[in-house]
Amino acid sequence: MNVIAIQSSGNQTSLCAIIKDDVVQYSLKHERKERPNWSEMLSSIGLDSFFTLEEIDIFAYANNSNSYTATRSVAAYLKGITSAISKPLIVIDSDDVDNLDSDAVAKKALEMYLDSKNNSASFKPDAANPIYSSVPQYKKVNE
């Protein structure tokens, strides 16, 4: 199974590819309000030279509670890819997700997929939405 996973936590983003028996990870520090260029990150780990997106069996991202904006950006990016090429998208949401690197996210996604008996229908991109771990507190304006 080939897997790509992204973990973004505000000022750092890591991306991991599991291609057959090889695990390749790339991390990048950036300003909190900036989003990295994921296409460049994918190229850094071998996209289009060692593998193509169509060869990836599973895509995953971490539902990071420390940076909901980063999580939504990653989710939107991966939802676009997985919808276009009809691949499963797995959201990793666990108590320690904020402390995981992308390689751990990729391994957890692979485990979940194998536990589902490779049931792609369980991981449709349109259902892979980021969620708040707690109820958000909204400030009412003009009251």
PDB file of N, CA and C in Angstrom, residues 53-112:
ATOM      1  N   LEU A  53       0.611  10.602  -8.145  1.00  0.00           N
ATOM      2  CA  LEU A  53      -0.528  10.622  -7.219  1.00  0.00           C
ATOM      3  C   LEU A  53      -1.470   9.453  -7.475  1.00  0.00           C
ATOM      4  N   GLU A  54      -1.594   9.043  -8.723  1.00  0.00           N
ATOM      5  CA  GLU A  54      -2.475   7.921  -9.054  1.00  0.00           C
ATOM      6  C   GLU A  54      -1.988   6.614  -8.436  1.00  0.00           C
ATOM      7  N   GLU A  55      -0.697   6.504  -8.131  1.00  0.00           N
ATOM      8  CA  GLU A  55      -0.146   5.293  -7.513  1.00  0.00           C
ATOM      9  C   GLU A  55      -0.378   5.242  -6.000  1.00  0.00           C
ATOM     10  N   ILE A  56      -0.839   6.342  -5.430  1.00  0.00           N
ATOM     11  CA  ILE A  56      -1.096   6.390  -3.989  1.00  0.00           C
ATOM     12  C   ILE A  56      -2.449   5.733  -3.728  1.00  0.00           C
ATOM     13  N   ASP A  57      -2.475   4.824  -2.753  1.00  0.00           N
ATOM     14  CA  ASP A  57      -3.702   4.105  -2.415  1.00  0.00           C
ATOM     15  C   ASP A  57      -4.536   4.833  -1.376  1.00  0.00           C
ATOM     16  N   ILE A  58      -3.866   5.513  -0.432  1.00  0.00           N
ATOM     17  CA  ILE A  58      -4.538   6.155   0.695  1.00  0.00           C
ATOM     18  C   ILE A  58      -3.925   7.537   0.931  1.00  0.00           C
ATOM     19  N   PHE A  59      -4.763   8.509   1.180  1.00  0.00           N
ATOM     20  CA  PHE A  59      -4.330   9.843   1.580  1.00  0.00           C
ATOM     21  C   PHE A  59      -4.862  10.082   2.990  1.00  0.00           C
ATOM     22  N   ALA A  60      -4.117  10.838   3.790  1.00  0.00           N
ATOM     23  CA  ALA A  60      -4.547  11.078   5.170  1.00  0.00           C
ATOM     24  C   ALA A  60      -4.041  12.425   5.654  1.00  0.00           C
ATOM     25  N   TYR A  61      -4.738  12.960   6.643  1.00  0.00           N
ATOM     26  CA  TYR A  61      -4.256  14.154   7.329  1.00  0.00           C
ATOM     27  C   TYR A  61      -4.650  14.069   8.798  1.00  0.00           C
ATOM     28  N   ALA A  62      -3.919  14.813   9.616  1.00  0.00           N
ATOM     29  CA  ALA A  62      -4.188  14.846  11.047  1.00  0.00           C
ATOM     30  C   ALA A  62      -5.164  15.969  11.360  1.00  0.00           C
ATOM     31  N   ASN A  63      -6.164  15.668  12.141  1.00  0.00           N
ATOM     32  CA  ASN A  63      -7.121  16.671  12.599  1.00  0.00           C
ATOM     33  C   ASN A  63      -6.502  17.378  13.803  1.00  0.00           C
ATOM     34  N   ASN A  64      -5.695  18.382  13.529  1.00  0.00           N
ATOM     35  CA  ASN A  64      -4.912  19.061  14.554  1.00  0.00           C
ATOM     36  C   ASN A  64      -5.741  20.119  15.261  1.00  0.00           C
ATOM     37  N   SER A  65      -5.877  19.997  16.567  1.00  0.00           N
ATOM     38  CA  SER A  65      -6.693  20.951  17.323  1.00  0.00           C
ATOM     39  C   SER A  65      -5.953  22.248  17.628  1.00  0.00           C
ATOM     40  N   ASN A  66      -4.629  22.273  17.455  1.00  0.00           N
ATOM     41  CA  ASN A  66      -3.869  23.496  17.729  1.00  0.00           C
ATOM     42  C   ASN A  66      -3.940  24.514  16.609  1.00  0.00           C
ATOM     43  N   SER A  67      -4.300  24.088  15.420  1.00  0.00           N
ATOM     44  CA  SER A  67      -4.365  25.009  14.298  1.00  0.00           C
ATOM     45  C   SER A  67      -5.472  24.589  13.346  1.00  0.00           C
ATOM     46  N   TYR A  68      -6.667  25.046  13.662  1.00  0.00           N
ATOM     47  CA  TYR A  68      -7.816  24.650  12.854  1.00  0.00           C
ATOM     48  C   TYR A  68      -7.697  25.180  11.428  1.00  0.00           C
ATOM     49  N   THR A  69      -7.140  26.369  11.240  1.00  0.00           N
ATOM     50  CA  THR A  69      -6.978  26.924   9.889  1.00  0.00           C
ATOM     51  C   THR A  69      -6.022  26.071   9.066  1.00  0.00           C
ATOM     52  N   ALA A  70      -4.915  25.665   9.655  1.00  0.00           N
ATOM     53  CA  ALA A  70      -3.967  24.795   8.947  1.00  0.00           C
ATOM     54  C   ALA A  70      -4.638  23.472   8.594  1.00  0.00           C
ATOM     55  N   THR A  71      -5.401  22.935   9.516  1.00  0.00           N
ATOM     56  CA  THR A  71      -6.087  21.666   9.269  1.00  0.00           C
ATOM     57  C   THR A  71      -7.096  21.807   8.133  1.00  0.00           C
ATOM     58  N   ARG A  72      -7.845  22.898   8.124  1.00  0.00           N
ATOM     59  CA  ARG A  72      -8.815  23.108   7.035  1.00  0.00           C
ATOM     60  C   ARG A  72      -8.117  23.254   5.692  1.00  0.00           C
ATOM     61  N   SER A  73      -6.963  23.918   5.671  1.00  0.00           N
ATOM     62  CA  SER A  73      -6.212  24.081   4.422  1.00  0.00           C
ATOM     63  C   SER A  73      -5.736  22.732   3.895  1.00  0.00           C
ATOM     64  N   VAL A  74      -5.182  21.927   4.778  1.00  0.00           N
ATOM     65  CA  VAL A  74      -4.721  20.591   4.388  1.00  0.00           C
ATOM     66  C   VAL A  74      -5.902  19.747   3.914  1.00  0.00           C
ATOM     67  N   ALA A  75      -7.002  19.805   4.652  1.00  0.00           N
ATOM     68  CA  ALA A  75      -8.187  19.026   4.287  1.00  0.00           C
ATOM     69  C   ALA A  75      -8.692  19.419   2.902  1.00  0.00           C
ATOM     70  N   ALA A  76      -8.775  20.711   2.639  1.00  0.00           N
ATOM     71  CA  ALA A  76      -9.257  21.172   1.331  1.00  0.00           C
ATOM     72  C   ALA A  76      -8.336  20.707   0.210  1.00  0.00           C
ATOM     73  N   TYR A  77      -7.033  20.810   0.435  1.00  0.00           N
ATOM     74  CA  TYR A  77      -6.060  20.375  -0.566  1.00  0.00           C
ATOM     75  C   TYR A  77      -6.209  18.883  -0.865  1.00  0.00           C
ATOM     76  N   LEU A  78      -6.243  18.072   0.182  1.00  0.00           N
ATOM     77  CA  LEU A  78      -6.342  16.625  -0.023  1.00  0.00           C
ATOM     78  C   LEU A  78      -7.719  16.192  -0.516  1.00  0.00           C
ATOM     79  N   LYS A  79      -8.767  16.887  -0.093  1.00  0.00           N
ATOM     80  CA  LYS A  79     -10.103  16.557  -0.608  1.00  0.00           C
ATOM     81  C   LYS A  79     -10.182  16.800  -2.110  1.00  0.00           C
ATOM     82  N   GLY A  80      -9.542  17.867  -2.570  1.00  0.00           N
ATOM     83  CA  GLY A  80      -9.522  18.135  -4.006  1.00  0.00           C
ATOM     84  C   GLY A  80      -8.820  17.039  -4.779  1.00  0.00           C
ATOM     85  N   ILE A  81      -7.650  16.636  -4.284  1.00  0.00           N
ATOM     86  CA  ILE A  81      -6.882  15.572  -4.957  1.00  0.00           C
ATOM     87  C   ILE A  81      -7.645  14.254  -4.940  1.00  0.00           C
ATOM     88  N   THR A  82      -8.096  13.848  -3.755  1.00  0.00           N
ATOM     89  CA  THR A  82      -8.729  12.532  -3.637  1.00  0.00           C
ATOM     90  C   THR A  82     -10.071  12.462  -4.374  1.00  0.00           C
ATOM     91  N   SER A  83     -10.778  13.563  -4.433  1.00  0.00           N
ATOM     92  CA  SER A  83     -12.026  13.579  -5.204  1.00  0.00           C
ATOM     93  C   SER A  83     -11.737  13.459  -6.697  1.00  0.00           C
ATOM     94  N   ALA A  84     -10.690  14.131  -7.139  1.00  0.00           N
ATOM     95  CA  ALA A  84     -10.351  14.116  -8.570  1.00  0.00           C
ATOM     96  C   ALA A  84      -9.874  12.751  -9.041  1.00  0.00           C
ATOM     97  N   ILE A  85      -9.152  12.025  -8.176  1.00  0.00           N
ATOM     98  CA  ILE A  85      -8.611  10.728  -8.611  1.00  0.00           C
ATOM     99  C   ILE A  85      -9.300   9.539  -7.919  1.00  0.00           C
ATOM    100  N   SER A  86     -10.404   9.801  -7.240  1.00  0.00           N
ATOM    101  CA  SER A  86     -11.229   8.759  -6.607  1.00  0.00           C
ATOM    102  C   SER A  86     -10.430   7.845  -5.684  1.00  0.00           C
ATOM    103  N   LYS A  87      -9.823   8.466  -4.672  1.00  0.00           N
ATOM    104  CA  LYS A  87      -9.040   7.721  -3.686  1.00  0.00           C
ATOM    105  C   LYS A  87      -9.587   8.005  -2.294  1.00  0.00           C
ATOM    106  N   PRO A  88      -9.375   7.083  -1.349  1.00  0.00           N
ATOM    107  CA  PRO A  88      -9.849   7.318   0.021  1.00  0.00           C
ATOM    108  C   PRO A  88      -9.033   8.379   0.740  1.00  0.00           C
ATOM    109  N   LEU A  89      -9.719   9.117   1.616  1.00  0.00           N
ATOM    110  CA  LEU A  89      -9.087  10.138   2.450  1.00  0.00           C
ATOM    111  C   LEU A  89      -9.447   9.846   3.903  1.00  0.00           C
ATOM    112  N   ILE A  90      -8.409   9.655   4.717  1.00  0.00           N
ATOM    113  CA  ILE A  90      -8.609   9.273   6.111  1.00  0.00           C
ATOM    114  C   ILE A  90      -8.189  10.428   7.014  1.00  0.00           C
ATOM    115  N   VAL A  91      -9.062  10.757   7.956  1.00  0.00           N
ATOM    116  CA  VAL A  91      -8.769  11.781   8.956  1.00  0.00           C
ATOM    117  C   VAL A  91      -8.297  11.079  10.219  1.00  0.00           C
ATOM    118  N   ILE A  92      -7.107  11.427  10.673  1.00  0.00           N
ATOM    119  CA  ILE A  92      -6.576  10.851  11.907  1.00  0.00           C
ATOM    120  C   ILE A  92      -6.899  11.796  13.047  1.00  0.00           C
ATOM    121  N   ASP A  93      -7.690  11.303  13.971  1.00  0.00           N
ATOM    122  CA  ASP A  93      -8.124  12.093  15.114  1.00  0.00           C
ATOM    123  C   ASP A  93      -7.934  11.242  16.362  1.00  0.00           C
ATOM    124  N   SER A  94      -6.939  11.565  17.149  1.00  0.00           N
ATOM    125  CA  SER A  94      -6.692  10.823  18.381  1.00  0.00           C
ATOM    126  C   SER A  94      -6.247  11.798  19.466  1.00  0.00           C
ATOM    127  N   ASP A  95      -6.150  11.323  20.675  1.00  0.00           N
ATOM    128  CA  ASP A  95      -5.791  12.191  21.795  1.00  0.00           C
ATOM    129  C   ASP A  95      -4.418  12.834  21.630  1.00  0.00           C
ATOM    130  N   ASP A  96      -3.506  12.147  20.967  1.00  0.00           N
ATOM    131  CA  ASP A  96      -2.137  12.661  20.830  1.00  0.00           C
ATOM    132  C   ASP A  96      -1.830  13.185  19.425  1.00  0.00           C
ATOM    133  N   VAL A  97      -2.858  13.474  18.631  1.00  0.00           N
ATOM    134  CA  VAL A  97      -2.646  13.858  17.236  1.00  0.00           C
ATOM    135  C   VAL A  97      -1.780  15.107  17.098  1.00  0.00           C
ATOM    136  N   ASP A  98      -1.852  16.009  18.066  1.00  0.00           N
ATOM    137  CA  ASP A  98      -1.069  17.237  17.982  1.00  0.00           C
ATOM    138  C   ASP A  98       0.429  16.984  18.131  1.00  0.00           C
ATOM    139  N   ASN A  99       0.786  15.836  18.669  1.00  0.00           N
ATOM    140  CA  ASN A  99       2.194  15.498  18.873  1.00  0.00           C
ATOM    141  C   ASN A  99       2.738  14.518  17.843  1.00  0.00           C
ATOM    142  N   LEU A 100       1.928  14.152  16.868  1.00  0.00           N
ATOM    143  CA  LEU A 100       2.354  13.183  15.865  1.00  0.00           C
ATOM    144  C   LEU A 100       3.036  13.862  14.687  1.00  0.00           C
ATOM    145  N   ASP A 101       4.030  13.211  14.123  1.00  0.00           N
ATOM    146  CA  ASP A 101       4.594  13.640  12.848  1.00  0.00           C
ATOM    147  C   ASP A 101       3.812  12.953  11.737  1.00  0.00           C
ATOM    148  N   SER A 102       4.054  13.382  10.517  1.00  0.00           N
ATOM    149  CA  SER A 102       3.300  12.840   9.394  1.00  0.00           C
ATOM    150  C   SER A 102       3.546  11.350   9.177  1.00  0.00           C
ATOM    151  N   ASP A 103       4.720  10.835   9.567  1.00  0.00           N
ATOM    152  CA  ASP A 103       4.954   9.398   9.397  1.00  0.00           C
ATOM    153  C   ASP A 103       4.024   8.590  10.299  1.00  0.00           C
ATOM    154  N   ALA A 104       3.789   9.065  11.517  1.00  0.00           N
ATOM    155  CA  ALA A 104       2.855   8.386  12.419  1.00  0.00           C
ATOM    156  C   ALA A 104       1.421   8.497  11.901  1.00  0.00           C
ATOM    157  N   VAL A 105       1.088   9.638  11.310  1.00  0.00           N
ATOM    158  CA  VAL A 105      -0.241   9.822  10.718  1.00  0.00           C
ATOM    159  C   VAL A 105      -0.426   8.828   9.569  1.00  0.00           C
ATOM    160  N   ALA A 106       0.586   8.692   8.725  1.00  0.00           N
ATOM    161  CA  ALA A 106       0.524   7.764   7.590  1.00  0.00           C
ATOM    162  C   ALA A 106       0.363   6.325   8.080  1.00  0.00           C
ATOM    163  N   LYS A 107       1.107   5.955   9.102  1.00  0.00           N
ATOM    164  CA  LYS A 107       1.041   4.585   9.629  1.00  0.00           C
ATOM    165  C   LYS A 107      -0.311   4.309  10.273  1.00  0.00           C
ATOM    166  N   LYS A 108      -0.865   5.292  10.990  1.00  0.00           N
ATOM    167  CA  LYS A 108      -2.191   5.120  11.590  1.00  0.00           C
ATOM    168  C   LYS A 108      -3.261   4.997  10.508  1.00  0.00           C
ATOM    169  N   ALA A 109      -3.129   5.787   9.436  1.00  0.00           N
ATOM    170  CA  ALA A 109      -4.091   5.714   8.335  1.00  0.00           C
ATOM    171  C   ALA A 109      -4.031   4.340   7.662  1.00  0.00           C
ATOM    172  N   LEU A 110      -2.835   3.849   7.440  1.00  0.00           N
ATOM    173  CA  LEU A 110      -2.673   2.528   6.828  1.00  0.00           C
ATOM    174  C   LEU A 110      -3.298   1.459   7.716  1.00  0.00           C
ATOM    175  N   GLU A 111      -3.075   1.553   9.007  1.00  0.00           N
ATOM    176  CA  GLU A 111      -3.663   0.598   9.949  1.00  0.00           C
ATOM    177  C   GLU A 111      -5.193   0.649   9.909  1.00  0.00           C
ATOM    178  N   MET A 112      -5.757   1.852   9.897  1.00  0.00           N
ATOM    179  CA  MET A 112      -7.219   1.997   9.832  1.00  0.00           C
ATOM    180  C   MET A 112      -7.766   1.400   8.547  1.00  0.00           C
TER     181      MET A 112
END
